[in-house]
PDB file of C-alpha atoms in Angstrom:
ATOM      1  CA  UNK H 270     -24.715   4.246  21.430  1.00  0.00           C
ATOM      2  CA  UNK H 271     -27.088   3.258  24.161  1.00  0.00           C
ATOM      3  CA  UNK H 272     -30.749   2.434  24.355  1.00  0.00           C
ATOM      4  CA  UNK H 273     -31.558   1.776  20.713  1.00  0.00           C
ATOM      5  CA  UNK H 274     -28.801  -0.788  20.453  1.00  0.00           C
ATOM      6  CA  UNK H 275     -29.870  -2.188  23.822  1.00  0.00           C
ATOM      7  CA  UNK H 276     -33.531  -2.699  22.971  1.00  0.00           C
ATOM      8  CA  UNK H 277     -33.837  -2.449  19.183  1.00  0.00           C
ATOM      9  CA  UNK H 278     -30.708  -4.470  18.368  1.00  0.00           C
ATOM     10  CA  UNK H 279     -30.637  -7.096  21.124  1.00  0.00           C
ATOM     11  CA  UNK H 280     -27.842  -9.233  22.492  1.00  0.00           C
ATOM     12  CA  UNK H 281     -28.495 -12.816  23.539  1.00  0.00           C
ATOM     13  CA  UNK H 282     -28.793 -12.157  27.283  1.00  0.00           C
ATOM     14  CA  UNK H 283     -28.422  -9.543  30.003  1.00  0.00           C
ATOM     15  CA  UNK H 284     -24.812 -10.481  30.744  1.00  0.00           C
ATOM     16  CA  UNK H 285     -23.862  -9.920  27.112  1.00  0.00           C
ATOM     17  CA  UNK H 286     -25.778  -6.642  27.170  1.00  0.00           C
ATOM     18  CA  UNK H 287     -23.694  -5.482  30.140  1.00  0.00           C
ATOM     19  CA  UNK H 288     -20.511  -6.577  28.379  1.00  0.00           C
ATOM     20  CA  UNK H 289     -21.548  -4.712  25.242  1.00  0.00           C
ATOM     21  CA  UNK H 290     -22.304  -1.542  27.196  1.00  0.00           C
ATOM     22  CA  UNK H 291     -18.973  -1.770  29.005  1.00  0.00           C
ATOM     23  CA  UNK H 292     -17.128  -2.224  25.709  1.00  0.00           C
ATOM     24  CA  UNK H 293     -18.825   0.832  24.242  1.00  0.00           C
ATOM     25  CA  UNK H 294     -17.850   2.969  27.235  1.00  0.00           C
ATOM     26  CA  UNK H 295     -14.234   1.813  27.105  1.00  0.00           C
ATOM     27  CA  UNK H 296     -14.128   2.430  23.342  1.00  0.00           C
ATOM     28  CA  UNK H 297     -15.362   5.998  23.767  1.00  0.00           C
ATOM     29  CA  UNK H 298     -12.878   6.641  26.581  1.00  0.00           C
ATOM     30  CA  UNK H 299      -9.964   5.334  24.531  1.00  0.00           C
ATOM     31  CA  UNK H 300     -11.056   7.514  21.621  1.00  0.00           C
ATOM     32  CA  UNK H 301     -10.825  10.636  23.785  1.00  0.00           C
ATOM     33  CA  UNK H 302      -7.429   9.562  25.142  1.00  0.00           C
ATOM     34  CA  UNK H 303      -6.200   9.237  21.553  1.00  0.00           C
ATOM     35  CA  UNK H 304      -7.453  12.744  20.850  1.00  0.00           C
ATOM     36  CA  UNK H 305      -5.564  14.062  23.893  1.00  0.00           C
ATOM     37  CA  UNK H 306      -2.337  12.451  22.695  1.00  0.00           C
ATOM     38  CA  UNK H 307      -2.760  14.029  19.265  1.00  0.00           C
ATOM     39  CA  UNK H 308      -3.199  17.427  20.894  1.00  0.00           C
ATOM     40  CA  UNK H 309       0.027  16.892  22.835  1.00  0.00           C
ATOM     41  CA  UNK H 310       1.811  15.858  19.642  1.00  0.00           C
ATOM     42  CA  UNK H 311       0.654  19.033  17.900  1.00  0.00           C
ATOM     43  CA  UNK H 312       1.824  21.138  20.862  1.00  0.00           C
ATOM     44  CA  UNK H 313       5.243  19.477  20.930  1.00  0.00           C
ATOM     45  CA  UNK H 314       5.738  20.005  17.216  1.00  0.00           C
ATOM     46  CA  UNK H 315       4.634  23.637  17.291  1.00  0.00           C
ATOM     47  CA  UNK H 316       6.541  24.671  20.419  1.00  0.00           C
ATOM     48  CA  UNK H 317       9.704  22.592  20.271  1.00  0.00           C
ATOM     49  CA  UNK H 318       9.877  20.882  16.882  1.00  0.00           C
ATOM     50  CA  UNK H 319      10.977  17.683  18.603  1.00  0.00           C
ATOM     51  CA  UNK H 320      10.249  14.815  16.218  1.00  0.00           C
ATOM     52  CA  UNK H 321      11.087  12.187  18.823  1.00  0.00           C
ATOM     53  CA  UNK H 322       8.672  13.596  21.397  1.00  0.00           C
ATOM     54  CA  UNK H 323       5.988  13.979  18.752  1.00  0.00           C
ATOM     55  CA  UNK H 324       6.334  10.353  17.703  1.00  0.00           C
ATOM     56  CA  UNK H 325       5.999   9.225  21.324  1.00  0.00           C
ATOM     57  CA  UNK H 326       2.584  10.902  21.474  1.00  0.00           C
ATOM     58  CA  UNK H 327       1.595   9.543  18.056  1.00  0.00           C
ATOM     59  CA  UNK H 328       2.430   6.014  19.190  1.00  0.00           C
ATOM     60  CA  UNK H 329       0.343   6.560  22.312  1.00  0.00           C
ATOM     61  CA  UNK H 330      -2.555   7.821  20.176  1.00  0.00           C
ATOM     62  CA  UNK H 331      -2.245   4.735  17.974  1.00  0.00           C
ATOM     63  CA  UNK H 332      -2.341   2.498  21.054  1.00  0.00           C
ATOM     64  CA  UNK H 333      -5.531   4.121  22.336  1.00  0.00           C
ATOM     65  CA  UNK H 334      -7.171   3.912  18.901  1.00  0.00           C
ATOM     66  CA  UNK H 335      -6.338   0.211  18.692  1.00  0.00           C
ATOM     67  CA  UNK H 336      -8.014  -0.321  22.057  1.00  0.00           C
ATOM     68  CA  UNK H 337     -11.023   1.741  20.994  1.00  0.00           C
ATOM     69  CA  UNK H 338     -11.442  -0.208  17.763  1.00  0.00           C
ATOM     70  CA  UNK H 339     -11.034  -3.515  19.600  1.00  0.00           C
ATOM     71  CA  UNK H 340     -13.808  -2.619  22.015  1.00  0.00           C
ATOM     72  CA  UNK H 341     -16.132  -1.495  19.217  1.00  0.00           C
ATOM     73  CA  UNK H 342     -15.445  -4.828  17.507  1.00  0.00           C
ATOM     74  CA  UNK H 343     -16.326  -6.640  20.727  1.00  0.00           C
ATOM     75  CA  UNK H 344     -19.587  -4.704  21.046  1.00  0.00           C
ATOM     76  CA  UNK H 345     -20.498  -5.426  17.420  1.00  0.00           C
ATOM     77  CA  UNK H 346     -19.834  -9.140  17.888  1.00  0.00           C
ATOM     78  CA  UNK H 347     -22.437  -9.237  20.670  1.00  0.00           C
ATOM     79  CA  UNK H 348     -25.236  -7.488  18.784  1.00  0.00           C
ATOM     80  CA  UNK H 349     -27.846  -9.578  16.972  1.00  0.00           C
ATOM     81  CA  UNK H 350     -29.515  -7.401  14.280  1.00  0.00           C
ATOM     82  CA  UNK H 351     -31.318 -10.448  12.879  1.00  0.00           C
ATOM     83  CA  UNK H 352     -33.414 -10.543  16.063  1.00  0.00           C
ATOM     84  CA  UNK H 353     -34.992  -7.122  15.559  1.00  0.00           C
ATOM     85  CA  UNK H 354     -38.763  -7.546  15.925  1.00  0.00           C
ATOM     86  CA  UNK H 355     -41.271  -6.419  13.303  1.00  0.00           C
ATOM     87  CA  UNK H 356     -42.620  -3.899  15.805  1.00  0.00           C
ATOM     88  CA  UNK H 357     -39.156  -2.396  16.175  1.00  0.00           C
ATOM     89  CA  UNK H 358     -38.600  -2.370  12.403  1.00  0.00           C
ATOM     90  CA  UNK H 359     -41.858  -0.479  11.865  1.00  0.00           C
ATOM     91  CA  UNK H 360     -40.916   2.016  14.574  1.00  0.00           C
ATOM     92  CA  UNK H 361     -37.519   2.608  12.976  1.00  0.00           C
ATOM     93  CA  UNK H 362     -39.128   3.135   9.549  1.00  0.00           C
ATOM     94  CA  UNK H 363     -41.786   5.554  10.775  1.00  0.00           C
ATOM     95  CA  UNK H 364     -39.563   7.616  13.074  1.00  0.00           C
ATOM     96  CA  UNK H 365     -39.630  11.292  12.049  1.00  0.00           C
ATOM     97  CA  UNK H 366     -35.896  11.744  11.514  1.00  0.00           C
ATOM     98  CA  UNK H 367     -36.139  15.198   9.917  1.00  0.00           C
ATOM     99  CA  UNK H 368     -38.224  16.691  12.725  1.00  0.00           C
ATOM    100  CA  UNK H 369     -36.023  15.124  15.390  1.00  0.00           C
ATOM    101  CA  UNK H 370     -32.865  16.490  13.766  1.00  0.00           C
ATOM    102  CA  UNK H 371     -34.311  19.982  13.288  1.00  0.00           C
ATOM    103  CA  UNK H 372     -35.396  20.221  16.921  1.00  0.00           C
ATOM    104  CA  UNK H 373     -32.079  18.931  18.259  1.00  0.00           C
ATOM    105  CA  UNK H 374     -30.127  21.419  16.132  1.00  0.00           C
ATOM    106  CA  UNK H 375     -32.437  24.245  17.242  1.00  0.00           C
ATOM    107  CA  UNK H 376     -31.869  23.324  20.898  1.00  0.00           C
ATOM    108  CA  UNK H 377     -28.100  23.098  20.247  1.00  0.00           C
ATOM    109  CA  UNK H 378     -28.042  19.456  21.289  1.00  0.00           C
ATOM    110  CA  UNK H 379     -26.541  18.652  17.895  1.00  0.00           C
ATOM    111  CA  UNK H 380     -24.249  20.380  15.435  1.00  0.00           C
ATOM    112  CA  UNK H 381     -25.901  21.153  12.115  1.00  0.00           C
ATOM    113  CA  UNK H 382     -24.354  18.300  10.139  1.00  0.00           C
ATOM    114  CA  UNK H 383     -27.137  17.005   7.878  1.00  0.00           C
ATOM    115  CA  UNK H 384     -24.637  14.862   5.962  1.00  0.00           C
ATOM    116  CA  UNK H 385     -23.779  12.816   9.040  1.00  0.00           C
ATOM    117  CA  UNK H 386     -27.403  12.745  10.159  1.00  0.00           C
ATOM    118  CA  UNK H 387     -28.599  11.486   6.768  1.00  0.00           C
ATOM    119  CA  UNK H 388     -26.087   8.636   6.843  1.00  0.00           C
ATOM    120  CA  UNK H 389     -27.076   7.507  10.331  1.00  0.00           C
ATOM    121  CA  UNK H 390     -30.800   7.969   9.671  1.00  0.00           C
ATOM    122  CA  UNK H 391     -30.620   5.890   6.479  1.00  0.00           C
ATOM    123  CA  UNK H 392     -29.138   2.914   8.309  1.00  0.00           C
ATOM    124  CA  UNK H 393     -31.499   3.246  11.238  1.00  0.00           C
ATOM    125  CA  UNK H 394     -34.551   3.503   8.994  1.00  0.00           C
ATOM    126  CA  UNK H 395     -33.409   0.302   7.282  1.00  0.00           C
ATOM    127  CA  UNK H 396     -33.383  -1.437  10.700  1.00  0.00           C
ATOM    128  CA  UNK H 397     -29.579  -1.515  10.722  1.00  0.00           C
ATOM    129  CA  UNK H 398     -28.710   0.845  13.607  1.00  0.00           C
ATOM    130  CA  UNK H 399     -25.616  -1.181  14.476  1.00  0.00           C
ATOM    131  CA  UNK H 400     -24.127   0.029  11.165  1.00  0.00           C
ATOM    132  CA  UNK H 401     -23.489   3.362  12.890  1.00  0.00           C
ATOM    133  CA  UNK H 402     -21.114   1.633  15.290  1.00  0.00           C
ATOM    134  CA  UNK H 403     -19.395  -0.100  12.387  1.00  0.00           C
ATOM    135  CA  UNK H 404     -18.981   3.185  10.517  1.00  0.00           C
ATOM    136  CA  UNK H 405     -17.490   4.876  13.582  1.00  0.00           C
ATOM    137  CA  UNK H 406     -15.145   1.942  14.064  1.00  0.00           C
ATOM    138  CA  UNK H 407     -13.998   2.169  10.439  1.00  0.00           C
ATOM    139  CA  UNK H 408     -13.420   5.919  10.709  1.00  0.00           C
ATOM    140  CA  UNK H 409     -11.132   5.323  13.677  1.00  0.00           C
ATOM    141  CA  UNK H 410      -9.330   2.567  11.773  1.00  0.00           C
ATOM    142  CA  UNK H 411      -8.629   5.013   8.929  1.00  0.00           C
ATOM    143  CA  UNK H 412      -7.192   7.535  11.409  1.00  0.00           C
ATOM    144  CA  UNK H 413      -5.010   4.813  12.911  1.00  0.00           C
ATOM    145  CA  UNK H 414      -3.636   3.808   9.512  1.00  0.00           C
ATOM    146  CA  UNK H 415      -2.685   7.440   8.852  1.00  0.00           C
ATOM    147  CA  UNK H 416      -0.871   7.552  12.200  1.00  0.00           C
ATOM    148  CA  UNK H 417       1.061   4.406  11.362  1.00  0.00           C
ATOM    149  CA  UNK H 418       2.358   6.045   8.174  1.00  0.00           C
ATOM    150  CA  UNK H 419       3.968   8.913  10.109  1.00  0.00           C
ATOM    151  CA  UNK H 420       7.665   9.650   9.573  1.00  0.00           C
ATOM    152  CA  UNK H 421      10.037  12.559  10.196  1.00  0.00           C
ATOM    153  CA  UNK H 422       9.121  14.209   6.891  1.00  0.00           C
ATOM    154  CA  UNK H 423       5.331  14.133   7.200  1.00  0.00           C
ATOM    155  CA  UNK H 424       4.703  14.713  10.912  1.00  0.00           C
ATOM    156  CA  UNK H 425       2.844  18.002  10.466  1.00  0.00           C
ATOM    157  CA  UNK H 426       0.652  16.634   7.663  1.00  0.00           C
ATOM    158  CA  UNK H 427      -0.044  13.462   9.655  1.00  0.00           C
ATOM    159  CA  UNK H 428      -1.096  15.406  12.735  1.00  0.00           C
ATOM    160  CA  UNK H 429      -3.383  17.677  10.710  1.00  0.00           C
ATOM    161  CA  UNK H 430      -5.064  14.753   8.952  1.00  0.00           C
ATOM    162  CA  UNK H 431      -5.508  12.663  12.074  1.00  0.00           C
ATOM    163  CA  UNK H 432      -6.782  15.529  14.227  1.00  0.00           C
ATOM    164  CA  UNK H 433      -9.335  16.333  11.519  1.00  0.00           C
ATOM    165  CA  UNK H 434     -10.334  12.687  11.080  1.00  0.00           C
ATOM    166  CA  UNK H 435     -10.712  12.100  14.795  1.00  0.00           C
ATOM    167  CA  UNK H 436     -12.768  15.275  15.196  1.00  0.00           C
ATOM    168  CA  UNK H 437     -15.147  14.045  12.475  1.00  0.00           C
ATOM    169  CA  UNK H 438     -15.411  10.667  14.187  1.00  0.00           C
ATOM    170  CA  UNK H 439     -16.260  12.347  17.480  1.00  0.00           C
ATOM    171  CA  UNK H 440     -18.997  14.420  15.826  1.00  0.00           C
ATOM    172  CA  UNK H 441     -20.355  11.264  14.180  1.00  0.00           C
ATOM    173  CA  UNK H 442     -20.388   9.441  17.507  1.00  0.00           C
ATOM    174  CA  UNK H 443     -22.180  12.316  19.221  1.00  0.00           C
ATOM    175  CA  UNK H 444     -24.880  12.483  16.538  1.00  0.00           C
ATOM    176  CA  UNK H 445     -25.454   8.732  16.718  1.00  0.00           C
ATOM    177  CA  UNK H 446     -25.559   8.801  20.519  1.00  0.00           C
ATOM    178  CA  UNK H 447     -28.210  11.542  20.575  1.00  0.00           C
ATOM    179  CA  UNK H 448     -30.469   9.478  18.313  1.00  0.00           C
ATOM    180  CA  UNK H 449     -29.853   6.357  20.358  1.00  0.00           C
ATOM    181  CA  UNK H 450     -30.917   8.104  23.550  1.00  0.00           C
ATOM    182  CA  UNK H 451     -34.509   8.103  22.287  1.00  0.00           C
ATOM    183  CA  UNK H 452     -36.551   5.608  24.274  1.00  0.00           C
ATOM    184  CA  UNK H 453     -37.050   2.580  22.001  1.00  0.00           C
ATOM    185  CA  UNK H 454     -40.554   2.260  20.549  1.00  0.00           C
ATOM    186  CA  UNK H 455     -41.602   5.655  21.959  1.00  0.00           C
ATOM    187  CA  UNK H 456     -44.295   6.980  19.595  1.00  0.00           C
ATOM    188  CA  UNK H 457     -43.555  10.674  20.242  1.00  0.00           C
ATOM    189  CA  UNK H 458     -41.186  10.934  17.268  1.00  0.00           C
ATOM    190  CA  UNK H 459     -43.305   8.889  14.874  1.00  0.00           C
ATOM    191  CA  UNK H 460     -44.098  10.919  11.761  1.00  0.00           C
ATOM    192  CA  UNK H 461     -47.115  13.221  11.846  1.00  0.00           C
ATOM    193  CA  UNK H 462     -48.689  11.409   8.917  1.00  0.00           C
ATOM    194  CA  UNK H 463     -48.781   8.144  10.820  1.00  0.00           C
ATOM    195  CA  UNK H 464     -50.154   9.864  13.920  1.00  0.00           C
ATOM    196  CA  UNK H 465     -52.968  11.393  11.857  1.00  0.00           C
ATOM    197  CA  UNK H 466     -53.878   7.998  10.431  1.00  0.00           C
ATOM    198  CA  UNK H 467     -54.020   6.495  13.906  1.00  0.00           C
ATOM    199  CA  UNK H 468     -56.198   9.365  15.141  1.00  0.00           C
ATOM    200  CA  UNK H 469     -58.578   9.063  12.178  1.00  0.00           C
ATOM    201  CA  UNK H 470     -58.833   5.321  12.730  1.00  0.00           C
ATOM    202  CA  UNK H 471     -59.624   5.893  16.408  1.00  0.00           C
ATOM    203  CA  UNK H 472     -62.325   8.438  15.523  1.00  0.00           C
ATOM    204  CA  UNK H 473     -63.930   6.031  13.045  1.00  0.00           C
ATOM    205  CA  UNK H 474     -63.939   3.247  15.625  1.00  0.00           C
ATOM    206  CA  UNK H 475     -65.483   5.560  18.227  1.00  0.00           C
ATOM    207  CA  UNK H 476     -68.255   6.592  15.816  1.00  0.00           C
ATOM    208  CA  UNK H 477     -68.926   2.989  14.887  1.00  0.00           C
TER     209      UNK H 477
END
């Protein structure tokens, strides 16, 4: 989650911006470390059936998820959505989300997950792009709670559920990150209808 949350949803100063960016990077790194530990847990269970070894990896995954969630919380605490300018709000409303998504899927920059895209686009259009971070944070929290419920009888089910949940969270994060890499206030992705109106207005002014 980069430029849009840097420019569209400001922090109070540059130092806080740097802290927010650092927190986001650490959160993403911890998320991938949690995923690696889950993969190791699945391997241990499949190859050796060792419940003790599996639980070691599940505890490690829980630790990394806790750190990831903590860093997302820190980033969210630094963002100031109330300070979004009217110019930025208009840009977020008029952004051509459907065209952007279609082109990114066609270029294989994004998986074809219109359900995730619609959720993120709805928040962004409403000038609440930081909600995407909150949603990702809550998805990770749900995975962590499932991990904490693990016991000797439900290890396989726990691993399946958490691997699936974490994979969904990673897809969600990727989709949100691709949108947030758009240069803030860039008019290229503004809807065609708005562009036509601007062009017509320019023509009328030129003729006048």
